[in-house]
Coordinates of C-alpha atoms in Angstrom, one line a residue:
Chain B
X218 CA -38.9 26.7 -90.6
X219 CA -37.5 29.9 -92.5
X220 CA -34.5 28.1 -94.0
X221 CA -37.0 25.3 -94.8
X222 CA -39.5 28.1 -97.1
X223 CA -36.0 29.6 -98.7
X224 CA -34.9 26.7 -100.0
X225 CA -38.3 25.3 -101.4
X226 CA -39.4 28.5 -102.9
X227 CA -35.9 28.7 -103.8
X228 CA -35.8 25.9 -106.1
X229 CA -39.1 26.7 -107.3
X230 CA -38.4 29.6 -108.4
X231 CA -34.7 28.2 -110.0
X232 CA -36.9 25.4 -111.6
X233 CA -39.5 28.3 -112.7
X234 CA -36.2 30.4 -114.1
X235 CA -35.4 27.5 -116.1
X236 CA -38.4 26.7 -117.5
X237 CA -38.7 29.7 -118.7
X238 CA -35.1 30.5 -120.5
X239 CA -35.4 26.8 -121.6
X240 CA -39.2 26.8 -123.1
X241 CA -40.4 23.8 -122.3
X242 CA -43.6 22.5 -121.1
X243 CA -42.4 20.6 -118.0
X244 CA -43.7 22.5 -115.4
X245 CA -40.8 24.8 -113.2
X246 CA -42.0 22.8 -110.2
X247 CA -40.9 19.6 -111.3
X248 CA -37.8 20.5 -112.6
X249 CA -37.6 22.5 -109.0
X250 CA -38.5 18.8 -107.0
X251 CA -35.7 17.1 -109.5
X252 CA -33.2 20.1 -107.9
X253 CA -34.2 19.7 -104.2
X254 CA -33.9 15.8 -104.8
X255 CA -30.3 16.3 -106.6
X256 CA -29.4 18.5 -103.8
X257 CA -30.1 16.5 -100.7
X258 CA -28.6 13.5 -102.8
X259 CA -25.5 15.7 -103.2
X260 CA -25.4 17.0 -99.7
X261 CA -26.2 20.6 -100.7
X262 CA -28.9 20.6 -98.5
X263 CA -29.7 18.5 -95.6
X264 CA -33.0 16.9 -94.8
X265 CA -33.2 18.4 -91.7
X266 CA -33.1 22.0 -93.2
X267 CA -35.8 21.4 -95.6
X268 CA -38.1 18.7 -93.5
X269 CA -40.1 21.3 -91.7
X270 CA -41.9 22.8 -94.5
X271 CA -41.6 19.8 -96.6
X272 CA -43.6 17.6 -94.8
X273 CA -46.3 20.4 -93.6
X274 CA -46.7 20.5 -97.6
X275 CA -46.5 16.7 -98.0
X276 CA -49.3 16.0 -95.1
X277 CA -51.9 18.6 -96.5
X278 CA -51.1 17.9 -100.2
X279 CA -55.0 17.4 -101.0
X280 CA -56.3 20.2 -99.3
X281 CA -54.5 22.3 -101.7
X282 CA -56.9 21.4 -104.8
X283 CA -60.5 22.4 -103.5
X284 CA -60.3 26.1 -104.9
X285 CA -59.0 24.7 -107.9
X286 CA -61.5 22.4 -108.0
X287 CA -63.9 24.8 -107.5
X288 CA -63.2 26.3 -111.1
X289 CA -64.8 23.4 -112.5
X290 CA -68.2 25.5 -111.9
X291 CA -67.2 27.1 -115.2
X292 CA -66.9 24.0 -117.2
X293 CA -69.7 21.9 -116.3
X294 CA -71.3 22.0 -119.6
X295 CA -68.1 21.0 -121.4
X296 CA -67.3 18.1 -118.6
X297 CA -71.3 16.7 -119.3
X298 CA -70.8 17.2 -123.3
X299 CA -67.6 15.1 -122.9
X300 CA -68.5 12.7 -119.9
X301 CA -68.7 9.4 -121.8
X302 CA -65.0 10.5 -123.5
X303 CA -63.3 11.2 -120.0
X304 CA -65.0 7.9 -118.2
X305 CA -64.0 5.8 -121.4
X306 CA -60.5 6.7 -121.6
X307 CA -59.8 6.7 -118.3
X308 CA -61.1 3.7 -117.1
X309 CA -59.5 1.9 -120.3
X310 CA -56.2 3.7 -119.8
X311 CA -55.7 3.0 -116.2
X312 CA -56.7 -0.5 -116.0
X313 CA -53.8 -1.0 -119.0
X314 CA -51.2 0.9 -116.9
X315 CA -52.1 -1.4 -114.2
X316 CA -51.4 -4.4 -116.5
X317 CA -48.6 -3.1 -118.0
X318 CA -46.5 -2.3 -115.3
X319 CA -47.5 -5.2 -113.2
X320 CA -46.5 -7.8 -115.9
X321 CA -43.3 -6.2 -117.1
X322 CA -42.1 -5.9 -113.3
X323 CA -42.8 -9.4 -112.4
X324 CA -41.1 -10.7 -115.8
X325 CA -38.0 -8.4 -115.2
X326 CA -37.4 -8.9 -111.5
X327 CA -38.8 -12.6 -110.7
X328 CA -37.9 -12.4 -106.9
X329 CA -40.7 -14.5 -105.1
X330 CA -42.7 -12.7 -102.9
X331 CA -41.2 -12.7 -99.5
X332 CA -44.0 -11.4 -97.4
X333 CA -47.1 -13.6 -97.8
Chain Y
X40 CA -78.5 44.6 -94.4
X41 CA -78.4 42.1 -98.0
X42 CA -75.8 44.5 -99.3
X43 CA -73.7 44.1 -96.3
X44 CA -73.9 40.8 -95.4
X45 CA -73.0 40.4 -100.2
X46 CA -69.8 42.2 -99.1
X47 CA -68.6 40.3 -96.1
X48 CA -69.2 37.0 -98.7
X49 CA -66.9 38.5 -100.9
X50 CA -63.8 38.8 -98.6
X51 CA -60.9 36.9 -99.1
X52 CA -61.2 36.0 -95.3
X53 CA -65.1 34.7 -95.8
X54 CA -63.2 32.6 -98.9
X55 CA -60.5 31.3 -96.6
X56 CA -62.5 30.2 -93.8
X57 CA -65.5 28.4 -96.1
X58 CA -62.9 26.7 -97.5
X59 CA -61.5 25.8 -94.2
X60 CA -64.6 24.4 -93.1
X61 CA -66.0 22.9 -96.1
X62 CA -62.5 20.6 -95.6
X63 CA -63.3 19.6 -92.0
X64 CA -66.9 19.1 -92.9
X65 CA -66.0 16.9 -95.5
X66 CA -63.1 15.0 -93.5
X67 CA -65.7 14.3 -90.3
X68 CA -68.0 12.8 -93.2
X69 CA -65.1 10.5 -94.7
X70 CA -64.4 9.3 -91.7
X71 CA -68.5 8.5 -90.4
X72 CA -69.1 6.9 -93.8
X73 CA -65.8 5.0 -93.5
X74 CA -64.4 5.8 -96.5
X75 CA -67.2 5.8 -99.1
X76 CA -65.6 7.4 -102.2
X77 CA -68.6 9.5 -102.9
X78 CA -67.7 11.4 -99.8
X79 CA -63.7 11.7 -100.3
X80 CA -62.8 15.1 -98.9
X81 CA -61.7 16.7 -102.1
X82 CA -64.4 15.8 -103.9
X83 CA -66.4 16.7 -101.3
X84 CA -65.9 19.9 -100.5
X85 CA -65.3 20.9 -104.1
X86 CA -68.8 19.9 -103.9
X87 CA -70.1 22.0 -101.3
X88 CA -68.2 24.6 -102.3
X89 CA -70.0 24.8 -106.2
X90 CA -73.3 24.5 -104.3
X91 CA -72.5 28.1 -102.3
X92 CA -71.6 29.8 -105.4
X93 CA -75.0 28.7 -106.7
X94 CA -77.0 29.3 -103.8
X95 CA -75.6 32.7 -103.4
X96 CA -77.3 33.0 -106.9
X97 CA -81.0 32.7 -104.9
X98 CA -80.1 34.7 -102.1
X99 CA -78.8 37.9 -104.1
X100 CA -79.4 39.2 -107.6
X101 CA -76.3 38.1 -108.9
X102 CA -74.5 34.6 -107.7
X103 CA -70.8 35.2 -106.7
X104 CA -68.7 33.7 -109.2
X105 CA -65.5 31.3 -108.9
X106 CA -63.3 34.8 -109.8
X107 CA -64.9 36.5 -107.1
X108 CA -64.4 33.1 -104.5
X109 CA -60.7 32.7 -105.7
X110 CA -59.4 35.9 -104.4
X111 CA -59.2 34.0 -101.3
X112 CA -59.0 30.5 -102.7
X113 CA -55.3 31.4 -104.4
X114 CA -53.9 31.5 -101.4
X115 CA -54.4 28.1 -100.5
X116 CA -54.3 26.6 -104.7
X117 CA -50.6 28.9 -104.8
X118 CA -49.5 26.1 -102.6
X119 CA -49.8 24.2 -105.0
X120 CA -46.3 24.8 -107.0
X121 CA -44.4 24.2 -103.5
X122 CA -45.9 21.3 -102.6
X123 CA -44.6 19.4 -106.2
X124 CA -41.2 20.5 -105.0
X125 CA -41.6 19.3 -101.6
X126 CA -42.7 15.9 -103.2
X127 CA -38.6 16.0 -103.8
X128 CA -38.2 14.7 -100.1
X129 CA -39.6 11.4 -100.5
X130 CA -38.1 10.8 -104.0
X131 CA -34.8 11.7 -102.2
X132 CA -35.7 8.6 -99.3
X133 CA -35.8 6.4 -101.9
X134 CA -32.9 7.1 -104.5
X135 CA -30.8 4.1 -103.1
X136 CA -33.6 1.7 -104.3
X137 CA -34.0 2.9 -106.9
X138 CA -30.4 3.0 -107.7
X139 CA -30.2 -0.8 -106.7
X140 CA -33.1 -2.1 -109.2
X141 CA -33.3 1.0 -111.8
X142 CA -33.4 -0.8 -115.0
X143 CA -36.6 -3.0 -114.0
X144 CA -38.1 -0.5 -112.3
X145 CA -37.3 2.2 -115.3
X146 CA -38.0 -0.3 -118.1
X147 CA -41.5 -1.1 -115.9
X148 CA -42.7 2.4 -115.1
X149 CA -41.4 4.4 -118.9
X150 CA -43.9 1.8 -120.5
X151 CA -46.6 1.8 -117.8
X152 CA -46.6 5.8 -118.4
X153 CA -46.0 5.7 -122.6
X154 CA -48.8 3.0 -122.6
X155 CA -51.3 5.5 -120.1
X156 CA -51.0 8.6 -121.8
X157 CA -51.1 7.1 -125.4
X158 CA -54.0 5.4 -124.9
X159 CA -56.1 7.8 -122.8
X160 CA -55.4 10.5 -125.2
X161 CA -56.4 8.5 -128.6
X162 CA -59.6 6.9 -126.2
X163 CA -60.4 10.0 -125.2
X164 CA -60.4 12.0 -128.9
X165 CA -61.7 8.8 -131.1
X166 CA -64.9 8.6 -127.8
X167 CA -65.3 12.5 -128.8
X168 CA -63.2 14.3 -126.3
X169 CA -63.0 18.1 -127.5
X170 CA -59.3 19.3 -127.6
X171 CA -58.9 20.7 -123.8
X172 CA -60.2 17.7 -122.7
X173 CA -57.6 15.5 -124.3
X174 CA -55.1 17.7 -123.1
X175 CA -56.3 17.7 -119.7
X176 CA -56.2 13.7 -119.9
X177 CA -53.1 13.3 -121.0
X178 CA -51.2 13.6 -117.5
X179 CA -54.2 11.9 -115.7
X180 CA -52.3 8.9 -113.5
X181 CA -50.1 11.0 -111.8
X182 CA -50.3 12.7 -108.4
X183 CA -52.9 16.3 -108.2
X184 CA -50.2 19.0 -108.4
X185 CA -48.1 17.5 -110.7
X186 CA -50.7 16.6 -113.1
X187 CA -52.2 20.0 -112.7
X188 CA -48.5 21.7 -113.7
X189 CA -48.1 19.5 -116.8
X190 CA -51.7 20.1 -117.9
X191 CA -51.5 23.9 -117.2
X192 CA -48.1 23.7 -119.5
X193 CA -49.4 21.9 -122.3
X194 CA -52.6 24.0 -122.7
X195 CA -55.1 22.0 -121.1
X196 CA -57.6 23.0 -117.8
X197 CA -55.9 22.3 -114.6
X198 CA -58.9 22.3 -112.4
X199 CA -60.7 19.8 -115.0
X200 CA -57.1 17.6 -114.4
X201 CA -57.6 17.7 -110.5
X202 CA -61.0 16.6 -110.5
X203 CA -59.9 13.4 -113.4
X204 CA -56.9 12.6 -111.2
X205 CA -58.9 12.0 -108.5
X206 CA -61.3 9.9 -110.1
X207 CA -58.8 7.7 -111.6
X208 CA -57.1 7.3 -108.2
X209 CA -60.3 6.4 -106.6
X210 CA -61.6 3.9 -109.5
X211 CA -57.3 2.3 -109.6
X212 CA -57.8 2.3 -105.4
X213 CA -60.9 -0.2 -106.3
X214 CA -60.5 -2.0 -109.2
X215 CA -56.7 -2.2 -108.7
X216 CA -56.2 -4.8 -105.6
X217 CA -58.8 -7.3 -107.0
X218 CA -57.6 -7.0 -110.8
X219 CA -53.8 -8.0 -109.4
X220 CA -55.1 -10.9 -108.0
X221 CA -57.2 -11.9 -110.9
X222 CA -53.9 -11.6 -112.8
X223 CA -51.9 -14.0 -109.8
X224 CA -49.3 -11.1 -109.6
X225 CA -47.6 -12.2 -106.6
X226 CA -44.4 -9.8 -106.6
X227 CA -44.7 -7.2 -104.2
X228 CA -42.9 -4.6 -106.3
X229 CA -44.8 -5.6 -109.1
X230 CA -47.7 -4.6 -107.3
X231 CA -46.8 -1.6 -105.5
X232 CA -45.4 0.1 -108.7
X233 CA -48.7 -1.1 -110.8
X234 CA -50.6 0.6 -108.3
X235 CA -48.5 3.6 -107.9
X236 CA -47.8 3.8 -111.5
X237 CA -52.0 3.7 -112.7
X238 CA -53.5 5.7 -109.2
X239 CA -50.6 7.5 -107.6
X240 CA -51.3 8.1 -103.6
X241 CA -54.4 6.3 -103.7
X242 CA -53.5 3.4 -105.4
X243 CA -50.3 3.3 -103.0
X244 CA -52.6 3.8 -100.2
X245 CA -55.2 0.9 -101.3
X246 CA -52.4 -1.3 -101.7
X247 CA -50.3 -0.4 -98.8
X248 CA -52.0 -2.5 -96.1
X249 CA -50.1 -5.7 -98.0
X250 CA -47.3 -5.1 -96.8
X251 CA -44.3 -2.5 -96.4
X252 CA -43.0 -3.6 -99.6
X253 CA -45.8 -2.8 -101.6
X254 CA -46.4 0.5 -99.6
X255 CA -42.5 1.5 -100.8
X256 CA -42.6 1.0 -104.4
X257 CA -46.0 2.1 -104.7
X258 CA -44.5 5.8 -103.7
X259 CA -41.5 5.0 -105.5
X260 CA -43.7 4.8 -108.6
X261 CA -45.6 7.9 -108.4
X262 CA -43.0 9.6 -107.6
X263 CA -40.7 8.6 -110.6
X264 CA -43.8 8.3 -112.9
X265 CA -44.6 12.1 -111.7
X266 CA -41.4 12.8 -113.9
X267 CA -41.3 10.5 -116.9
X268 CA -45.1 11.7 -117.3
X269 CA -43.8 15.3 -117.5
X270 CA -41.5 14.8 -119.7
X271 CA -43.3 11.7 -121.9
X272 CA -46.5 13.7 -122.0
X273 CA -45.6 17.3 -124.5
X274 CA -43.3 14.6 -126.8
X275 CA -46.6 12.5 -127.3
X276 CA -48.7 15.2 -127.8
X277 CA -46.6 16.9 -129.9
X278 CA -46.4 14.2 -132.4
X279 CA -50.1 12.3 -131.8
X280 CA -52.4 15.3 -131.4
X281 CA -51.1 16.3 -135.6
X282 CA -52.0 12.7 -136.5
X283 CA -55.5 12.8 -135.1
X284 CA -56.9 16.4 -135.9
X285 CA -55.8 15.4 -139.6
X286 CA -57.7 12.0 -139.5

């Protein structure tokens, strides 16, 4: 379990490092999940040495967003004054991702489905 | 006795443990209602939660405030960055598929992800959004912690993020299934990725009971989209958010 926390917060804090020195706006945690996948690809690190934590984090993933959440007691004027806007686009927006991506995939890779 | 009890509230142990419970509460309700959105956990117990802050307002003379609750909540929230690198397990799993198919699959998801944060930002600004709100859109189809790392990055509110990503994954998890159908999309990858791509885990998770080959590239999608909507979403911004303050 200990060698699983060193080497998450290890990348994270790598990825962090490099955010930083780099200024860029992708977040130091992604660039720290693109390390941990490049290193278990490249057999720097084994799965088993990183699964412990890994998966405790990947199981209770959504239970990590209620205090944020929470914060949203400060902004519930703004979210009402700008309800229709956030409803509208993201209805609109996800419904074209959904079309998008399902159209383009089944043009570019036309293998018949094999499970119905 | 008031003045006591104010000062227990105010722990970060009391914080901790409400939180805790709020969760199970909210879990055990999820599960009686089966399923009904309204009640998924997150929502939830961000719900209850907001309702204690405002009933501590009645009981005392001043309400405790979110600053106040989150001296415990961090604990749990500083998870947060972890968990995003953790996410680098699965996207590991499933490197040798996407190896074996990564131009369709890249082509598919780079202009699922182009297409979702152009649109919802210009939707969101031209139906009135105010600036923090368009930035808080921009990463909306992508999985909580990620979403809440590029918002935070570009400027926008991560907590406002959570709460939107959410949403979308719920109203994808519905209106996804159905709307693939409609279309006759018969391709299982096709439809994994479309609902991985537009509603992350809970698209994947509405779509998984199709098959194992849906349930695969529906987390192959939102994990890869996780990354091209990290780096897709400051480059849009960047150049559209100039355009449309000027208009």
């Amino acid at each position: 379990m200990i060698k699983s926390l060193a080497y998450i917060f290890g990348c994270l804090l790598i990825g962090n490092i490099i955010q930083t020195f780099l200024h860029i706006s992708i977040p130091g945690s992604i660039i720290g999940m693109l390390l941990l996948t490049a290193a278990l690809h490249f057999k720097v690190l084994l799965l088993e040495d990183v699964k412990a934590f890994a998966s405790l984090l990947n199981k209770n993933m959504a239970f990590l967003f209620v205090p944020p959440g929470v914060a949203l007691i400060n902004y519930i004027d703004m979210l009402q004054s700008n309800l229709l806007a956030i409803l509208g686009s993201c209805a609109v927006s996800t419904v074209l991702i959904l079309v998008v991506v399902s159209l383009t995939m089944s043009k570019l890779d036309p293998t018949p489905a094999n499970d119905e | 006795m008031m003045n006591d009890l104010h000062a227990i509230l105010l722990t970060k142990e009391f914080s901790l443990t409400l939180t805790c419970v709020a969760y199970l509460i909210s879990q055990f309700i999820y599960k009686k209602t089966k399923n009904f959105f309204l009640f998924h956990p997150v929502l939830f117990s961000i719900f209850l939660l907001i309702m204690y802050l405002k009933l501590t307002g009645v009981l005392f003379d001043e309400a405790i405030t979110f600053d106040q609750y989150n001296k415990g909540g961090q604990f749990i929230s500083f998870f947060l960055g972890p968990a995003v690198v953790a996410l680098g397990v699965p996207l590991y799993l499933q490197i040798e598929e996407i190896k074996s198919k990564s131009k369709p699959i890249l082509i598919s998801l780079v202009l699922g992800c182009f297409v979702g944060i152009l649109s919802g930002v210009v939707l969101c600004y031209f139906l009135g959004g105010a600036k923090e709100i368009v930035f808080s859109i921009a990463p909306k189809s992508v999985t909580t912690p990620i979403a809440m790392g590029i918002s935070g990055a570009l400027g926008g509110i991560p907590s406002l993020t959570a709460i939107i990503v959410i949403m979308v994954g719920i109203f994808g998890g519905i209106i996804g299934p159905p709307m693939l159908k409609a279309m006759k999309i018969k391709n299982p990858k096709a439809m994994g990725m479309a609902m991985g791509a537009c509603a992350h885990a809970v698209g994947t998770a509405a779509i998984a009971e199709e098959g194992q080959e849906h349930a695969a590239y529906g987390g192959l999608a939102l994990g890869l989209c996780g990354v091209i909507t990290a780096i897709l979403c400051p480059i849009i911004l960047h150049i559209v958010w100039p355009i449309l303050s000027t208009l």
